[in-house]
CSV table of C-alpha atoms and ligand atoms in Angstrom, one decimal:
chain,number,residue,atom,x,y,z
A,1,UNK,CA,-26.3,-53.7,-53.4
A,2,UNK,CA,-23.8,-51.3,-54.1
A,3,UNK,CA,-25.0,-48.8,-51.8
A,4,UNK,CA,-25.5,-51.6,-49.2
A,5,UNK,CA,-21.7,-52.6,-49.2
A,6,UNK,CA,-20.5,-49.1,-49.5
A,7,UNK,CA,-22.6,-48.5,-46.1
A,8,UNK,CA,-21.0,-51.3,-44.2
A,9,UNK,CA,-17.7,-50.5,-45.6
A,10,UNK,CA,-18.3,-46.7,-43.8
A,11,UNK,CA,-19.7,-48.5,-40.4
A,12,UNK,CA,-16.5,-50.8,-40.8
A,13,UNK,CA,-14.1,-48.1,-41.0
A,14,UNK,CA,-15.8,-45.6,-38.4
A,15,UNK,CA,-15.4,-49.0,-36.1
A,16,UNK,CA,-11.9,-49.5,-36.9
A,17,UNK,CA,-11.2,-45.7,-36.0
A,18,UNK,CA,-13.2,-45.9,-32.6
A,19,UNK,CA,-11.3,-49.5,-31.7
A,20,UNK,CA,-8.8,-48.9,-29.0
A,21,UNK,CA,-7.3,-52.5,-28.3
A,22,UNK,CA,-6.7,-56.0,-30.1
A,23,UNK,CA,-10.0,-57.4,-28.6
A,24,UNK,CA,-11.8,-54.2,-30.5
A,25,UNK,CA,-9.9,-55.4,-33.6
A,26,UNK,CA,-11.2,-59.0,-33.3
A,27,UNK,CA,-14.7,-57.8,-32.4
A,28,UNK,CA,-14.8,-55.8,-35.4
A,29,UNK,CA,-13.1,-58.7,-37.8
A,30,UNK,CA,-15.8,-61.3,-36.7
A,31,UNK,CA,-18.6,-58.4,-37.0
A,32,UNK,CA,-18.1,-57.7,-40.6
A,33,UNK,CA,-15.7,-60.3,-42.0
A,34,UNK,CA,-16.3,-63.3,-40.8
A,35,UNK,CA,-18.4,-66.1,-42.4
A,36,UNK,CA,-21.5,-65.2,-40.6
A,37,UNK,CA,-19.9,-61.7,-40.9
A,38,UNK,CA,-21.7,-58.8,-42.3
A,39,UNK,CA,-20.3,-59.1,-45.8
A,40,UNK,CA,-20.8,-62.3,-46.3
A,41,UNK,CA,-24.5,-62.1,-46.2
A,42,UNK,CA,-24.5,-59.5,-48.1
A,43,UNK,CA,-22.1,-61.3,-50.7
A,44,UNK,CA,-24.5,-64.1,-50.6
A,45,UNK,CA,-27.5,-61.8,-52.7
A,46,UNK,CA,-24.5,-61.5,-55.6
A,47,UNK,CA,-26.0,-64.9,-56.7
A,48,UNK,CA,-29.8,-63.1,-57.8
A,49,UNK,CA,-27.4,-60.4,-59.9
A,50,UNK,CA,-27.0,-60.3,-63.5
A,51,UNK,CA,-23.5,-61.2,-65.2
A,52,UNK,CA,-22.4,-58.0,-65.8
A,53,UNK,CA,-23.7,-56.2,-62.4
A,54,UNK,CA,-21.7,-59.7,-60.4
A,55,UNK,CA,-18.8,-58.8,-62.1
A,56,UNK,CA,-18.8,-54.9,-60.5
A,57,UNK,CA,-20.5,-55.3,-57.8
A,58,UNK,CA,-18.0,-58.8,-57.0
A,59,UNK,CA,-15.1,-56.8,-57.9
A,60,UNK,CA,-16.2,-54.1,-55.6
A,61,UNK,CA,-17.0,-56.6,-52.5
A,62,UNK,CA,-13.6,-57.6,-52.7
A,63,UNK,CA,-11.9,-54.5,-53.0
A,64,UNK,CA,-13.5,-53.5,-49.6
A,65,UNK,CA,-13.0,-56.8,-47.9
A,66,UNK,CA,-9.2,-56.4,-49.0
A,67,UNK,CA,-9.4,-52.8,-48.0
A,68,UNK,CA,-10.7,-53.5,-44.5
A,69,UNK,CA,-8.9,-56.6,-43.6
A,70,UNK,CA,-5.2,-54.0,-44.5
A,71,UNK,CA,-6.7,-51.2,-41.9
A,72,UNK,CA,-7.8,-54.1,-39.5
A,73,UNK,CA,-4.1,-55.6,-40.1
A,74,UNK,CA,-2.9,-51.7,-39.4
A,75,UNK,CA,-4.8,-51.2,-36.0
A,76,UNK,CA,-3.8,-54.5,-35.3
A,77,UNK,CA,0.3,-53.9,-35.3
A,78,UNK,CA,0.0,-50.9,-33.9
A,79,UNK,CA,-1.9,-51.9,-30.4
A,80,UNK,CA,0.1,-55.3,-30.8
A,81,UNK,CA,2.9,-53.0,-30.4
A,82,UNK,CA,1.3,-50.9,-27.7
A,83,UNK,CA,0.1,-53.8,-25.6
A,84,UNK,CA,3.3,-55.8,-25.6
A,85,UNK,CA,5.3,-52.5,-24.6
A,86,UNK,CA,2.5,-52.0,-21.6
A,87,UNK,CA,2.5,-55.8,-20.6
A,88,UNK,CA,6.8,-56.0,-21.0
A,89,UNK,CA,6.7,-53.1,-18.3
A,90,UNK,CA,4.4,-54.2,-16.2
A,91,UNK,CA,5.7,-57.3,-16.0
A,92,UNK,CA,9.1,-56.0,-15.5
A,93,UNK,CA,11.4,-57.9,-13.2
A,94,UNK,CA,14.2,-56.0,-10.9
A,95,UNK,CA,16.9,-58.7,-11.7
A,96,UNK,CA,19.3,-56.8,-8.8
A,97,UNK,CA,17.3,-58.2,-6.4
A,98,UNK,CA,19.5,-61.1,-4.7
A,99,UNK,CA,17.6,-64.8,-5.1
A,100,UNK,CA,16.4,-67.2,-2.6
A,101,UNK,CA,18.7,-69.3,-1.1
A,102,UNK,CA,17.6,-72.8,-1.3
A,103,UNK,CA,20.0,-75.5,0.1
A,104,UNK,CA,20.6,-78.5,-0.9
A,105,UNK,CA,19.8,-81.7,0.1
A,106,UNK,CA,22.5,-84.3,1.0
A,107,UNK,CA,22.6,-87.9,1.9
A,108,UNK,CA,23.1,-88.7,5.6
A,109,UNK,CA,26.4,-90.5,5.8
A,110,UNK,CA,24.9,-93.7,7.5
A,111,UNK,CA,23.0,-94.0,4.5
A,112,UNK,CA,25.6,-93.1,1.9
A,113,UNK,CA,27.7,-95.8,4.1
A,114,UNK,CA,25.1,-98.7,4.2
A,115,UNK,CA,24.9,-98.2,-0.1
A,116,UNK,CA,28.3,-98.2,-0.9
A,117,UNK,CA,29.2,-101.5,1.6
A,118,UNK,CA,25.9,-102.7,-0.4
A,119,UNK,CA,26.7,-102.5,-3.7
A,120,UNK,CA,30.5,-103.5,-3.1
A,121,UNK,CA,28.8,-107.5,-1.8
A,122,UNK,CA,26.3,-107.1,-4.9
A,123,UNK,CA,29.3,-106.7,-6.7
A,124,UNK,CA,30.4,-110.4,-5.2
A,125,UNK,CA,27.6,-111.6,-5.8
A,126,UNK,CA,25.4,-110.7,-2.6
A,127,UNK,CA,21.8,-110.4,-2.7
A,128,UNK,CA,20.1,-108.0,-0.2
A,129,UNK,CA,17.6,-110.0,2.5
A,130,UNK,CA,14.1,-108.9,2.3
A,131,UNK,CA,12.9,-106.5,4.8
A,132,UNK,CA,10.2,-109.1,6.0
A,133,UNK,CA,13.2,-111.4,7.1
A,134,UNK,CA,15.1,-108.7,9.1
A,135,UNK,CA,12.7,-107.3,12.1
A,136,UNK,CA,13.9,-104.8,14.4
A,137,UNK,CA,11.2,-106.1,16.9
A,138,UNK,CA,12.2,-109.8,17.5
A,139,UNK,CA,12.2,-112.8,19.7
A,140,UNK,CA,15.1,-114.1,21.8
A,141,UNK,CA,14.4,-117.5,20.0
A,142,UNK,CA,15.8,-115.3,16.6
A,143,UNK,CA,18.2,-113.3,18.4
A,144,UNK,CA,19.9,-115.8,20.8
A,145,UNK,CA,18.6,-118.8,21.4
A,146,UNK,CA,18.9,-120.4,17.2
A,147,UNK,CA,22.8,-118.9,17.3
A,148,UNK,CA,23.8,-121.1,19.6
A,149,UNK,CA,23.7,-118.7,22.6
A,150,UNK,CA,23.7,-120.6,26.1
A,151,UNK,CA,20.6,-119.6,28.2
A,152,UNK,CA,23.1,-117.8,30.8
A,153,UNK,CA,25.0,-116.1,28.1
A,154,UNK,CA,25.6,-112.2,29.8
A,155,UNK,CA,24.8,-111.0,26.6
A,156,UNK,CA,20.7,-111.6,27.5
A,157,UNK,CA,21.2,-110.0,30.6
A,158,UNK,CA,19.1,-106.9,31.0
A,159,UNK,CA,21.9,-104.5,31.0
A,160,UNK,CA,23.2,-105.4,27.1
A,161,UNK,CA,19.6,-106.2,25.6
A,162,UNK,CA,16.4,-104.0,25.8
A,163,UNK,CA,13.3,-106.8,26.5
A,164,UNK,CA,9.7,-105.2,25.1
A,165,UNK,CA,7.3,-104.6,28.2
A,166,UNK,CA,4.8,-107.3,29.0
A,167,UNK,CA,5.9,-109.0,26.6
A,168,UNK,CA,7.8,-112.3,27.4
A,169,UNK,CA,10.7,-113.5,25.4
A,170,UNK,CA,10.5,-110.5,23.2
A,171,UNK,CA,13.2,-108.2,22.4
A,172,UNK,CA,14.6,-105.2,20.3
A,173,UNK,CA,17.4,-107.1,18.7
A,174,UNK,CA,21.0,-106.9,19.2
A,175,UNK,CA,22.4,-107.9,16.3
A,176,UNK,CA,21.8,-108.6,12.8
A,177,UNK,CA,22.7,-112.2,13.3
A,178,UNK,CA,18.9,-113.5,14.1
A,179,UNK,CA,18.3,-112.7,10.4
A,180,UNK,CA,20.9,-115.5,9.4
A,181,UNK,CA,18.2,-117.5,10.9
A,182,UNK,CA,15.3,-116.0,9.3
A,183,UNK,CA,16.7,-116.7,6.2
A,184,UNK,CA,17.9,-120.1,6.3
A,185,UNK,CA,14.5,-121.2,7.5
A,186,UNK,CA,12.9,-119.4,4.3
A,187,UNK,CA,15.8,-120.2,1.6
A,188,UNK,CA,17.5,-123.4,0.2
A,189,UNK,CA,21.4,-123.2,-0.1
A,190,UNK,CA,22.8,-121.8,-2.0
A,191,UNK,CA,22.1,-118.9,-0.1
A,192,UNK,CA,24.6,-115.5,-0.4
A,193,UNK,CA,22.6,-112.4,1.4
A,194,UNK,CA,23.9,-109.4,3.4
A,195,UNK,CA,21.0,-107.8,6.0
A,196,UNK,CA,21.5,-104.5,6.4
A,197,UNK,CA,19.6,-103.1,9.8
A,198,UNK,CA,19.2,-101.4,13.2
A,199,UNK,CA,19.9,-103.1,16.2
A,200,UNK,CA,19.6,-101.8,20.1
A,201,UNK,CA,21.7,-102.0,22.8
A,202,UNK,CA,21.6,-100.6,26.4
A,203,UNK,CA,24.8,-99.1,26.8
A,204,UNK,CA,25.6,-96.0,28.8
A,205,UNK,CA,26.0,-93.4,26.0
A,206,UNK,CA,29.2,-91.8,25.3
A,207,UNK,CA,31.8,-91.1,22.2
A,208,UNK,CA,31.8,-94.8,20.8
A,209,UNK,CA,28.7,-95.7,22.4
A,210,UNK,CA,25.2,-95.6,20.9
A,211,UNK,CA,21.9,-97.5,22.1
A,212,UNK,CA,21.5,-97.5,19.0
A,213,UNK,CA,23.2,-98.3,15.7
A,214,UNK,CA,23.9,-100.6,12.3
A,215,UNK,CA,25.0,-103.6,11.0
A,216,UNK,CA,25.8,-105.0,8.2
A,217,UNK,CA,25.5,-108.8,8.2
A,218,UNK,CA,26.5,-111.9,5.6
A,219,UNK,CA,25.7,-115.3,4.8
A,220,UNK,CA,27.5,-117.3,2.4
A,221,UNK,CA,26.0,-121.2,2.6
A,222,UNK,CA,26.7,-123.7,-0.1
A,223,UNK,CA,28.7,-127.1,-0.7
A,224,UNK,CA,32.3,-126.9,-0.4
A,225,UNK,CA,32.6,-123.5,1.3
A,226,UNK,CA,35.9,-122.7,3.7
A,227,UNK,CA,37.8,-120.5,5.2
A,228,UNK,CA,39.5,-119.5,2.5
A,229,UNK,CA,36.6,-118.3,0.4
A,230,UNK,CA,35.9,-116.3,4.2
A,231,UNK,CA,38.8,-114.4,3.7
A,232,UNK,CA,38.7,-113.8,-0.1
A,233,UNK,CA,35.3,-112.1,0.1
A,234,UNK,CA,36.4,-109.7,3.3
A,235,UNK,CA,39.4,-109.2,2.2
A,236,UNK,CA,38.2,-108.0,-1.1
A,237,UNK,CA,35.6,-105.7,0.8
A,238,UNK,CA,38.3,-104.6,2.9
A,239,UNK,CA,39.9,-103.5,-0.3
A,240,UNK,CA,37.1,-101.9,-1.6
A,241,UNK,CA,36.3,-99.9,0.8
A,242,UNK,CA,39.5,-98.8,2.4
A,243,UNK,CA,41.5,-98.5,-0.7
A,244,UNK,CA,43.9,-101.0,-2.3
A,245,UNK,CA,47.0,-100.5,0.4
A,246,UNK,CA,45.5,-101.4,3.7
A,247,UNK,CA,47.2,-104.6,5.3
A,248,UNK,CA,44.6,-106.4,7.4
A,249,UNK,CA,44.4,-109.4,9.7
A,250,UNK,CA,42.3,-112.2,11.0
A,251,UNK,CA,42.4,-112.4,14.7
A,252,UNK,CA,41.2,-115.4,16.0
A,253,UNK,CA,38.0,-114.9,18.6
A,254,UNK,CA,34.8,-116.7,19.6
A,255,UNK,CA,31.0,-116.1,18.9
A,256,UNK,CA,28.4,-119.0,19.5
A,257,UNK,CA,26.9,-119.1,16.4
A,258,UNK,CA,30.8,-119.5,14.6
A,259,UNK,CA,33.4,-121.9,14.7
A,260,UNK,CA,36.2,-121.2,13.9
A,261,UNK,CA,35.4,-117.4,14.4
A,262,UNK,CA,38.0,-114.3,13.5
A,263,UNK,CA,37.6,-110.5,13.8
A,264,UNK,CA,39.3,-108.6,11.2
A,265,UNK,CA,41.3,-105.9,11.9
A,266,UNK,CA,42.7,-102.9,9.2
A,267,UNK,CA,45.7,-100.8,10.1
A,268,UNK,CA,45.0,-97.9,12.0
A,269,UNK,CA,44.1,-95.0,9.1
A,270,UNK,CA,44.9,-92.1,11.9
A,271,UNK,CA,48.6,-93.5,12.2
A,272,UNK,CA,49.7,-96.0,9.4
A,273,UNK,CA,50.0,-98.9,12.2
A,274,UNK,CA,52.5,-96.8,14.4
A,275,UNK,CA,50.0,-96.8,17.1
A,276,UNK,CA,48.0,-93.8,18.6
A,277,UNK,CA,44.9,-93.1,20.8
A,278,UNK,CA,42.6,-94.0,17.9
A,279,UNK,CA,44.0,-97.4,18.2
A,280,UNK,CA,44.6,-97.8,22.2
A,281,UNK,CA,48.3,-97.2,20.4
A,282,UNK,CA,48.2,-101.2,19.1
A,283,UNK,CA,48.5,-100.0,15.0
A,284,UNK,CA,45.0,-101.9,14.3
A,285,UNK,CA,41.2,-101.4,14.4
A,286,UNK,CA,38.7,-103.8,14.3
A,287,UNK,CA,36.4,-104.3,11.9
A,288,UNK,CA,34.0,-106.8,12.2
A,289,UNK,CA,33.4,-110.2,13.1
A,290,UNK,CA,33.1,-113.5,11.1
A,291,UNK,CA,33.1,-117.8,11.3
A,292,UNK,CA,32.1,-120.3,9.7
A,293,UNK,CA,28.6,-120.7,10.7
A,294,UNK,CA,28.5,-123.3,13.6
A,295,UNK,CA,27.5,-126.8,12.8
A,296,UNK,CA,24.6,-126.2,15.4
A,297,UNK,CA,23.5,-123.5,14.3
A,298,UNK,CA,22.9,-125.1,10.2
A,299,UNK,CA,21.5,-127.9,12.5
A,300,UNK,CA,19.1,-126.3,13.7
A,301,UNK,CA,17.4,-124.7,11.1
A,302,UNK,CA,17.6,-128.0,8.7
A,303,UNK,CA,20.8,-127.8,6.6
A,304,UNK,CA,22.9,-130.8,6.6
A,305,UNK,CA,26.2,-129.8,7.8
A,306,UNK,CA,27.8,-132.7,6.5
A,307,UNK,CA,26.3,-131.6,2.8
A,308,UNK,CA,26.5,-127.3,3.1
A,309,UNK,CA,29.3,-125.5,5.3
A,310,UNK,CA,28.9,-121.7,5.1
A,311,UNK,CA,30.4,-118.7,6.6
A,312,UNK,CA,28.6,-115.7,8.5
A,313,UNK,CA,29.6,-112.0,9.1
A,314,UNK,CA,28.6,-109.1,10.9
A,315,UNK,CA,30.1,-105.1,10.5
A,316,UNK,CA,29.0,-102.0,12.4
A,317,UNK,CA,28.3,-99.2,9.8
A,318,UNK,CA,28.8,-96.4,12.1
A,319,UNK,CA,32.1,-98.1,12.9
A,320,UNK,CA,33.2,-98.4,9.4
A,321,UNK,CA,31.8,-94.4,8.8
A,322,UNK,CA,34.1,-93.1,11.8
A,323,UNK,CA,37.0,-95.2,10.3
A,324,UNK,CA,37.0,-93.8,7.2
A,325,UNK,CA,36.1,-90.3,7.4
A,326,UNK,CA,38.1,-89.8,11.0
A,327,UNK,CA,34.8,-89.0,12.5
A,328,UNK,CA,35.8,-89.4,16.6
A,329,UNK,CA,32.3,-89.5,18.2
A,330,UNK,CA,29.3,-91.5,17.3
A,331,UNK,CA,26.5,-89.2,18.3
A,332,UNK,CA,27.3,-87.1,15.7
A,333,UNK,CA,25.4,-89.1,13.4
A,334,UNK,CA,22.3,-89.1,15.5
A,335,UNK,CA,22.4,-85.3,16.4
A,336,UNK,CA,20.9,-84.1,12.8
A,337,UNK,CA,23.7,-80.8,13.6
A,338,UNK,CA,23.5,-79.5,9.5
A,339,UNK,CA,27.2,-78.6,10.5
A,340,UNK,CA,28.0,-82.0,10.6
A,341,UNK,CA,25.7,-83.7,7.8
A,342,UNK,CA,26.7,-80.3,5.1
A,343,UNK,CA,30.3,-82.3,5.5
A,344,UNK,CA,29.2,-85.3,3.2
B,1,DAH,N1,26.6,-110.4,15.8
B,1,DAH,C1,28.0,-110.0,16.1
B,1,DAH,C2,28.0,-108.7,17.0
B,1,DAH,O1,27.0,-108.1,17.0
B,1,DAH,C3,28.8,-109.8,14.9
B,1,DAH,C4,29.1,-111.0,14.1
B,1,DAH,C5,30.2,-111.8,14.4
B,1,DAH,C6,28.3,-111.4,13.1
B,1,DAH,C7,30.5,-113.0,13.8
B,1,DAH,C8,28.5,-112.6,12.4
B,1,DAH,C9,29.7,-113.4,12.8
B,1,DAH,O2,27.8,-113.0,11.5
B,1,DAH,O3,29.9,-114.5,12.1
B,1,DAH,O4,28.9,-108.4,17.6
C-alpha cells in the first residue's frame, strides 16, 4: 500500500508540474483528492491493515495529502496571479475616452403647469374628476345645450366649434364646462372637483391663438355656498400660484351657465399694473372665468337650487404658463422645438 500511495503521489506531482492554468489545478484536486478522488480509495484499504502498519502507512497518506494539497495551493497563487494580470489587461478600459452624452428628460411645461394648479385645489380640498366624466369627444347636449346655452348662441356656430363628420349633434368640445354636467349627473352634493382637459376651437392660428389648448375647470356645490367662498378659493389660488403680492380683481361678465358671473384679472407681471403691450396697456390680465352656477343649469341635472347653490370655474393652462414664465406665443408649446422645452 505504501508503494501504491507513493506512486500516485509521483503521478500527482508530475500532474501538478505539467498543469498550466487554474482549471488544470482543479482537474488535478478532484482527480486525486477528492472524495471519489484517487487517495481516498486507496485510504479506504487502510481499514484491512494491521494496527501498527495503519499507523505508518495513515501517517504517510496524510503526509502526502498535506503535501500535495501545499503544491496544488502553490500552482494555484501563482496562475491566480497570472490570470488576473492577463484578464485586468485585457479588460483594460481607456478612461480618456470622452462619455456618451445622454440628455435628460424634462417635463413639458403644460404638464408641469396642469400639476402644480392641481395639487394647489387638492390642497383646498379639490378632488380630480375621473377621466370617464371628461370626454374630449362630446355631445352639444354636454357642451352647450345643459349650460344653459341658447340654441342660436354664436358660440355653436361652425366657425368657433369643430362638429365630428356624419355625425349629428356631436362635437370636439369647447370647454371643460360639459364636465360640470357629467358630474353632477353622476355625484350627490357635496361635490368639490376640478377637470383638467383638452378642448378644440376653430380659430385662425396665430401668437395667442391655438385650435387647440387646456383648461382647468371647478365645481364647488353644497348647502350654503356664496360668493364669498367664490372668491376665497380663487383668490387663494391666485396667491399660490402668482406669489403672495399680486392684487387681483373680479370683473363682472356673463356666461350662460353662471349668474352672477366675474372674470378675474391679476396685475400685469410684464409691467407691475403701469400698462404695456402685454396688457393692451390696461395694467391687468385676465385669468379665468367664474359664477355661481346658474339656477338652470342645477335644475336641470336634478339639484334643488333652493337646497344646494354652488359655484363653477374655468382657467386656460397655456394662458396661465405664458403669464408666468413671460412666454409671448402659444405655439411654442405645441412646436416640441428642444430649445424651447430644455428652458423648464
Ligand atoms: N367655459 C368658459 C370658457 O371656456 C370658462 C368658464 C367661465 C368656466 C365661467 C366656468 C365658469 O366654469 O363658471 O371660456
Amino acid at each position: 500500500m505504501k508503494a501504491q500511495l507513493e506512486n500516485i503521489y509521483n503521478l500527482a506531482t508530475s500532474d501538478i508540474e505539467q498543469a498550466n492554468t487554474i482549471a488544470d489545478i482543479e482537474e488535478i484536486r478532484l482527480k486525486y483528492l477528492s472524495r471519489k478522488g484517487e487517495f481516498n480509495s486507496i485510504k479506504k484499504g487502510l481499514k484491512d491493515l494491521s494496527d501498527e502498519e495503519k499507523r505508518t502507512v495513515g501517517a504517510l497518506a496524510n503526509q502526502i495529502t498535506n503535501d500535495l494539497e501545499s503544491l496544488l495551493k502553490d500552482k494555484y497563487d501563482k496562475f491566480y496571479q497570472k490570470e488576473l494580470n492577463e484578464k485586468l489587461q485585457k479588460d483594460r478600459i481607456d478612461i480618456t475616452l470622452s462619455g456618451k452624452y445622454i440628455p435628460e428628460g424634462k417635463v413639458h411645461p403644460l404638464t408641469s403647469t396642469t400639476n402644480e394648479i392641481i395639487s394647489i385645489f387638492q390642497g383646498l380640498g379639490f378632488s380630480v374628476v375621473s377621466p370617464e366624466l371628461s370626454p374630449e369627444v362630446e355631445t352639444e347636449y354636454y357642451n352647450f345645450d345643459m349650460l344653459n346655452v341658447p340654441k342660436d348662441h354664436p358660440a355653436r356656430d361652425v366657425q368657433d366649434t369643430f362638429y365630428v363628420k356624419n355625425m349629428p349633434n356631436v362635437v370636439l368640445r369647447s370647454q371643460t364646462s360639459g364636465d360640470q354636467i357629467h358630474i353632477m349627473e353622476n355625484q350627490k352634493p357635496p361635490i368639490k372637483v376640478i377637470a383638467p382637459g383638452r378642448v378644440y376651437r376653430n380659430e385662425n392660428i396665430n401668437a395667442r391663438k391655438n385650435n387647440f389648448f387646456h383648461q382647468i375647470e371647478g365645481l364647488y356645490v353644497d348647502k350654503n355656498i356664496t360668493f364669498g367662498d367664490l372668491k376665497g378659493v380663487l383668490n387663494e389660488f391666485i396667491r399660490l400660484y402668482f406669489g403672495s403680492a399680486r392684487p387681483t380683481r373680479f370683473r363682472s361678465s356673463f356666461f350662460p351657465f353662471t349668474e352672477p358671473s366675474a372674470e378675474v384679472d391679476v396685475q400685469c407681471i410684464m409691467c407691475q399694473g403701469k400698462g404695456c403691450r402685454t396688457c393692451s396697456g390696461t395694467g391687468w390680465l385676465e385669468v379665468l372665468g367664474c359664477g355661481m352656477v346658474d339656477v338652470n343649469v342645477l335644475k336641470g341635472v336634478g339639484i334643488d337650487p333652493d337646497v344646494y347653490t354652488g359655484f363653477a370655474f374655468g382657467m386656460g393652462v397655456e394662458r396661465l404658463a405664458m403669464l408666468k414664465y413671460a412666454i409671448d406665443d402659444i405655439r411654442l408649446f405645441f412646436n416640441n422645438d428642444k430649445r424651447f422645452l430644455e428652458q423648464f
